[in-house]
XYZ file of C-alpha atoms in Angstrom:
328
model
C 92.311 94.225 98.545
C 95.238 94.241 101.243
C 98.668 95.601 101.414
C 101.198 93.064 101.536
C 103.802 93.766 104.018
C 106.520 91.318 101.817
C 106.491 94.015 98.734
C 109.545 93.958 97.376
C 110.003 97.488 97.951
C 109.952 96.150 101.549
C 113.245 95.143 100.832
C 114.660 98.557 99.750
C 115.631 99.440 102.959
C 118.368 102.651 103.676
C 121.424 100.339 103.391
C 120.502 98.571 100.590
C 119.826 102.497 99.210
C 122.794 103.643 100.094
C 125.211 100.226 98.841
C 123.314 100.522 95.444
C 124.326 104.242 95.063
C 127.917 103.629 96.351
C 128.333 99.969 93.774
C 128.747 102.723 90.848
C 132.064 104.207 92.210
C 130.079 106.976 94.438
C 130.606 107.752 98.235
C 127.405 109.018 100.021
C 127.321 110.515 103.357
C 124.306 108.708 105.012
C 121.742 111.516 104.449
C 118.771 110.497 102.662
C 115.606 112.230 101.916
C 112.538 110.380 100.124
C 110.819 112.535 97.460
C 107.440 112.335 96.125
C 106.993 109.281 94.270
C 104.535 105.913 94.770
C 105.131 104.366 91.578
C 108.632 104.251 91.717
C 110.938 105.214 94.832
C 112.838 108.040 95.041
C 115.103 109.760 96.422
C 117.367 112.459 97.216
C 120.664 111.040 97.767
C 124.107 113.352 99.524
C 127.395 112.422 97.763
C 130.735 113.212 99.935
C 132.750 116.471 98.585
C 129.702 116.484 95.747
C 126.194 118.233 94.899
C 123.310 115.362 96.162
C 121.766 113.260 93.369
C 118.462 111.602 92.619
C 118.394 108.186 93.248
C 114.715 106.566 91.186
C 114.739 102.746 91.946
C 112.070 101.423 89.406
C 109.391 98.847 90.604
C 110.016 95.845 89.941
C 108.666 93.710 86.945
C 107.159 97.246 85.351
C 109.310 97.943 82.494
C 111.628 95.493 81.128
C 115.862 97.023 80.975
C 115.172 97.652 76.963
C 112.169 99.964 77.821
C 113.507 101.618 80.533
C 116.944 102.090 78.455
C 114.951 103.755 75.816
C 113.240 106.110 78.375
C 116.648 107.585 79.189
C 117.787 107.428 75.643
C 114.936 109.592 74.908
C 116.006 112.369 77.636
C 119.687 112.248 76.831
C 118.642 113.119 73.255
C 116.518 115.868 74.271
C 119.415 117.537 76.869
C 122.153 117.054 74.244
C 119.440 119.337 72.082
C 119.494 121.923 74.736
C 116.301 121.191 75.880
C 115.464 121.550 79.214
C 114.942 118.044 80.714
C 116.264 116.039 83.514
C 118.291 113.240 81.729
C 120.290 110.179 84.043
C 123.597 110.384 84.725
C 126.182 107.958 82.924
C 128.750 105.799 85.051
C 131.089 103.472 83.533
C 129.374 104.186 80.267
C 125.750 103.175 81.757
C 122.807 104.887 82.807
C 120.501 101.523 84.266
C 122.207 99.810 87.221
C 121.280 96.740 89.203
C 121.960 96.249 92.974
C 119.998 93.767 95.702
C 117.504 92.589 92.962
C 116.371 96.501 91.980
C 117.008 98.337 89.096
C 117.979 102.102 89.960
C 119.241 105.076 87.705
C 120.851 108.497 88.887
C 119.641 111.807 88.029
C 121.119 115.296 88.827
C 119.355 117.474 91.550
C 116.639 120.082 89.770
C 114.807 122.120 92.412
C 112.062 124.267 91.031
C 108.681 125.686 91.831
C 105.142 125.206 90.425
C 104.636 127.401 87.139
C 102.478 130.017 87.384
C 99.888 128.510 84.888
C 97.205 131.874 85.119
C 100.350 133.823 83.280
C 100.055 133.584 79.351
C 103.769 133.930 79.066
C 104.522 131.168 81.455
C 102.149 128.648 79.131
C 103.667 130.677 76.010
C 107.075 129.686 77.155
C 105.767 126.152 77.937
C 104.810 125.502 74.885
C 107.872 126.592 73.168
C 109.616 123.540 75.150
C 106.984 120.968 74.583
C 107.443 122.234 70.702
C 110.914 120.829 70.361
C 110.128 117.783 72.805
C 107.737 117.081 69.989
C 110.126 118.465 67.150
C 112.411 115.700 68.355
C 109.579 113.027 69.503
C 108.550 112.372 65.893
C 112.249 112.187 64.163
C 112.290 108.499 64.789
C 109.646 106.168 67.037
C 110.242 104.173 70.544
C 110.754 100.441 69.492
C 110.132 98.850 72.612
C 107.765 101.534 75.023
C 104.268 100.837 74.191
C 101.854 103.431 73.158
C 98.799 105.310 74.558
C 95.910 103.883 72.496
C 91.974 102.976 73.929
C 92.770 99.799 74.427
C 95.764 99.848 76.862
C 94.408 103.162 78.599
C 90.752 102.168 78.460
C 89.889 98.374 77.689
C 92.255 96.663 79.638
C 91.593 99.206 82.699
C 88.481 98.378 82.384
C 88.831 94.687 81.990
C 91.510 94.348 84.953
C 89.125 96.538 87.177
C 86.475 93.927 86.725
C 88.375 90.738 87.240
C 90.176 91.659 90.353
C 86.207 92.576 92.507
C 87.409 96.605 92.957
C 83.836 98.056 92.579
C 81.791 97.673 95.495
C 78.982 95.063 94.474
C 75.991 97.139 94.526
C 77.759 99.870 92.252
C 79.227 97.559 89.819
C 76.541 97.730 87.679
C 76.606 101.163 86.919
C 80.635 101.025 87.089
C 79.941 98.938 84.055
C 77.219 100.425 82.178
C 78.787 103.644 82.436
C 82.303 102.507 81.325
C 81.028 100.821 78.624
C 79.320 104.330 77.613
C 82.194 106.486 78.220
C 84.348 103.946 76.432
C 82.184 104.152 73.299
C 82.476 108.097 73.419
C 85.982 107.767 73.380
C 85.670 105.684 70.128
C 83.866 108.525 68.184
C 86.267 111.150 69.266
C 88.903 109.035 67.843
C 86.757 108.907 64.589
C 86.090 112.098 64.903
C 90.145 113.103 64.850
C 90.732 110.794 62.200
C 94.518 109.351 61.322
C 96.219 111.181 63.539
C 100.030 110.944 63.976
C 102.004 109.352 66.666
C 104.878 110.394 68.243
C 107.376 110.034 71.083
C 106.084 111.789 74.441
C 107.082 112.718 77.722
C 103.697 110.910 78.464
C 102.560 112.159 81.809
C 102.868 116.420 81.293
C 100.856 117.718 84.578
C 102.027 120.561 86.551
C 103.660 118.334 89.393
C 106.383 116.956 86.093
C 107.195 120.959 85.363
C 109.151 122.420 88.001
C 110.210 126.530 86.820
C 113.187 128.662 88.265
C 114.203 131.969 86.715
C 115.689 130.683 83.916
C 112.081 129.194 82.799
C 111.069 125.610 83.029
C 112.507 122.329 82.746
C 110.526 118.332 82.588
C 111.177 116.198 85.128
C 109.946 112.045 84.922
C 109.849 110.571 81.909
C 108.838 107.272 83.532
C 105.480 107.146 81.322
C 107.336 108.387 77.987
C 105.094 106.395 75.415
C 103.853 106.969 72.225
C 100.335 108.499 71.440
C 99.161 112.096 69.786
C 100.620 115.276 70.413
C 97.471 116.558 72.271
C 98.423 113.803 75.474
C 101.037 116.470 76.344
C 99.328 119.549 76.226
C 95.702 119.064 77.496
C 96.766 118.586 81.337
C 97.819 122.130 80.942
C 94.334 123.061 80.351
C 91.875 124.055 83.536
C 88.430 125.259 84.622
C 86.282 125.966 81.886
C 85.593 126.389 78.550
C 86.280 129.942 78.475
C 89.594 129.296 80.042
C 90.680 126.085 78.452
C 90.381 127.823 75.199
C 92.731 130.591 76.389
C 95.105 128.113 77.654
C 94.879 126.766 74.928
C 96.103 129.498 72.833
C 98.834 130.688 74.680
C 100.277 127.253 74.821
C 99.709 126.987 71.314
C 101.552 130.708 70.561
C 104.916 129.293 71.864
C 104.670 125.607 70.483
C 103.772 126.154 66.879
C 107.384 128.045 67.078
C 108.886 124.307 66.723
C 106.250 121.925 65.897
C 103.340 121.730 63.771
C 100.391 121.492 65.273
C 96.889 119.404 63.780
C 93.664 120.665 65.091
C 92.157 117.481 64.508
C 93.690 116.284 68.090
C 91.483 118.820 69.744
C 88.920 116.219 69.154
C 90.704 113.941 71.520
C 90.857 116.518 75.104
C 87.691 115.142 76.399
C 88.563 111.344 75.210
C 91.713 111.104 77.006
C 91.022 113.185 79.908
C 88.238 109.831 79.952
C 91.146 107.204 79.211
C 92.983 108.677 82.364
C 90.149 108.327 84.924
C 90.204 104.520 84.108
C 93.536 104.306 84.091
C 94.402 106.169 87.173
C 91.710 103.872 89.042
C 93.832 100.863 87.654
C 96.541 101.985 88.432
C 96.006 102.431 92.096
C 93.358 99.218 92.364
C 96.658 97.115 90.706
C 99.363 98.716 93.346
C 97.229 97.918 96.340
C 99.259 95.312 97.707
C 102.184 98.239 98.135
C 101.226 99.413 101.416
C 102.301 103.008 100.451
C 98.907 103.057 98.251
C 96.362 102.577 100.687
C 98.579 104.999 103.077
C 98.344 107.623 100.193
C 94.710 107.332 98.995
C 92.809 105.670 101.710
C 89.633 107.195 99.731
C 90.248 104.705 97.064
C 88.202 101.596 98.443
C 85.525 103.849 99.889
C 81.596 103.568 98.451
C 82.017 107.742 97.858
C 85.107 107.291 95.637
C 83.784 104.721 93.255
C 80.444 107.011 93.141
C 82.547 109.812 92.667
C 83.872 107.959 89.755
C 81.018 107.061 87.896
C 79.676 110.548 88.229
C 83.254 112.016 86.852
C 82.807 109.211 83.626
C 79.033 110.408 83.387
C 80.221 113.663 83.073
C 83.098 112.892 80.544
C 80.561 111.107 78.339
C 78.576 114.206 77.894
C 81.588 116.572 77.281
C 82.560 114.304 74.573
C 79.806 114.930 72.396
C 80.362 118.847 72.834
C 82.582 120.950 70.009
C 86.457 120.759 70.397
C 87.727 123.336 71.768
C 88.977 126.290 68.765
C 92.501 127.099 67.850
C-alpha cells in the first residue's frame, strides 16, 4: 500500500477552498484554518464583516448527493426540535453545493470542550440529548443511508481486508482464524438480543463528536448517521471496566429514558459492536491508504505490532462476548 500523490483531495488546494465558499454569495477574508478531520476535509473558514464558518468538503465518490442530503435533513430536523446539534447552513434554499469537482456544505462555528465523562451529571445530561436524538430517530427511517448490520461492519471488512494483501503474510493466518471467530461471536450476541429495533442515528457518538460549554453539550458530525440499534450510540460512552461501564451505564441511562424507551435486550450487543468497529476501523484506514494524510496520521497501521495488536484486541473481544451483558 502507497499514498498516491494525485488524490483528488490533492486538488483541494486554498483557492479552490476559498472560490467554493465565496460561489454561494459569501466573501471570505483569506484566513483558513484546517480542523481535525481525515475522512472528510475541513475547515474553519473567516467570512468578511461575519462570524467564521465550517467549511466540510466530502470525499469524493463516498456518499452519493441523496445520502448526504438526508444526513443534513436529519440534523435540520433535530435543531428545528431544539436539540442541540450542529445542522448546515442553507443558501439559496440549499444546504449541498458543488464547486471544482467537490461537494462541500457549510456549518456554523461550535467551539466546545471535552465532557467531563467521570461526572454522573455530565453522562445524565448526555443521555437526556441522545433520548430525543432517538425520540426523533425512530419517527420515520433514512431511505437512502445504509445501516449498521454484521455484514457491512464485519463481513465485508473482513472480506475487503483480505483481497487487497493488508495483513502481513505470516500473520494472516491468524488475522483470519481469529476474524472468523470473533465474527461468529458477534452472530450469537445478535441472537442473543433478538429482533431488535432500528432506528435513525448519529452513528459515530465518541467523545471527540460531543463538544460541552456551559450551557451543556451539543453533537457535532453526522457524517456516519446510519441506521442500526439504539445501543451504537451509547456504548462509546462506556470506559474501563466492568464496574465502571455499568455505572456509566446507568447514569446515561437516568437522563435518556426521560425521552426514549430503552430495551435491555441491546445490552447484548456492547461487546459485538465494540468487535464490528475494530474491523471496520482497520478497513477503513487499509481502504484510505492511497490519501497520503493516512499514512501521515497512523504510520503504525502497516507495522507487524499493529496487526498483532489487532488480533490480540479481536481475541479479547471474542471472550468478552460470551460474558453477561452488562445490568440496567
Amino acid at each position: 500500500m502507497t499514498p498516491d500523490a494525485a488524490h483528488p483531495y490533492s486538488r483541494l488546494t486554498p483557492d479552490t477552498l476559498l472560490d467554493a465558499v465565496e460561489s454561494v454569495g459569501l466573501r471570505a477574508d483569506g484566513r483558513l484554518l484546517a480542523l481535525n478531520s481525515y475522512e472528510n476535509r475541513v475547515w474553519q473558514v473567516w467570512i468578511e464583516d461575519e462570524a467564521p464558518l465550517v467549511a466540510k468538503f466530502y470525499r469524493p465518490e463516498r456518499w452519493s448527493d441523496e445520502q448526504i442530503l438526508e444526513e443534513h435533513a436529519f440534523a435540520i430536523e433535530l435543531a428545528e426540535a431544539e436539540i442541540p446539534v450542529v445542522a448546515p447552513l442553507a443558501f439559496a434554499g440549499r444546504t449541498l453545493h458543488e464547486h471544482g469537482g467537490f461537494r462541500f456544505a457549510l456549518f456554523p462555528r461550535r467551539g466546545g470542550r471535552a465532557p467531563e465523562f467521570d461526572d454522573p451529571k455530565v453522562l445524565e445530561w448526555i443521555g437526556r440529548f441522545l433520548g430525543r436524538i432517538h425520540a426523533r430517530g425512530a419517527t420515520r427511517a433514512f431511505a437512502h443511508r445504509p445501516a449498521l448490520s454484521i455484514a457491512s461492519f464485519g463481513e465485508g471488512p473482513r472480506d475487503w481486508i483480505a483481497a487487497h494483501d493488508c495483513v502481513p503474510r505470516d500473520l494472516l493466518e491468524s488475522w483470519t482464524t481469529t476474524v472468523d471467530h470473533a465474527l461468529a461471536g458477534v452472530r450469537r450476541c445478535y441472537e442473543r438480543a433478538g429482533d431488535v429495533a432500528t432506528i435513525r442515528l448519529h452513528g459515530d457518538c465518541h467523545a471527540g463528536n460531543i463538544l460541552w460549554t456551559d450551557e451543556g453539550p451539543h453533537f457535532v458530525d453526522f457524517d456516519d448517521a446510519r441506521s442500526g440499534p439504539a445501543i451504537q450510540d451509547l456504548w462509546m460512552l462506556l470506559s474501563g471496566d466492568r464496574a465502571d461501564q455499568q455505572r456509566q451505564l446507568c447514569d446515561v441511562l437516568a437522563g435518556y429514558e426521560d425521552f426514549a424507551d430503552f430495551d435491555p435486550r441491546e445490552l447484548n450487543l456492547i461487546e459485538a459492536l465494540r468487535t464490528l468497529r475494530l474491523l471496520h476501523y482497520a478497513a477503513w484506514i487499509a481502504s484510505r491508504w492511497d490519501d497520503p494524510a493516512f499514512p501521515a496520521a497512523f504510520p503504525w497501521f502497516a507495522t507487524q505490532r499493529w496487526w498483532q495488536d489487532q488480533i490480540l484486541g479481536l481475541r479479547e473481544q471474542i471472550a468478552l462476548m460470551d460474558e453477561a451483558p452488562l445490568l440496567v
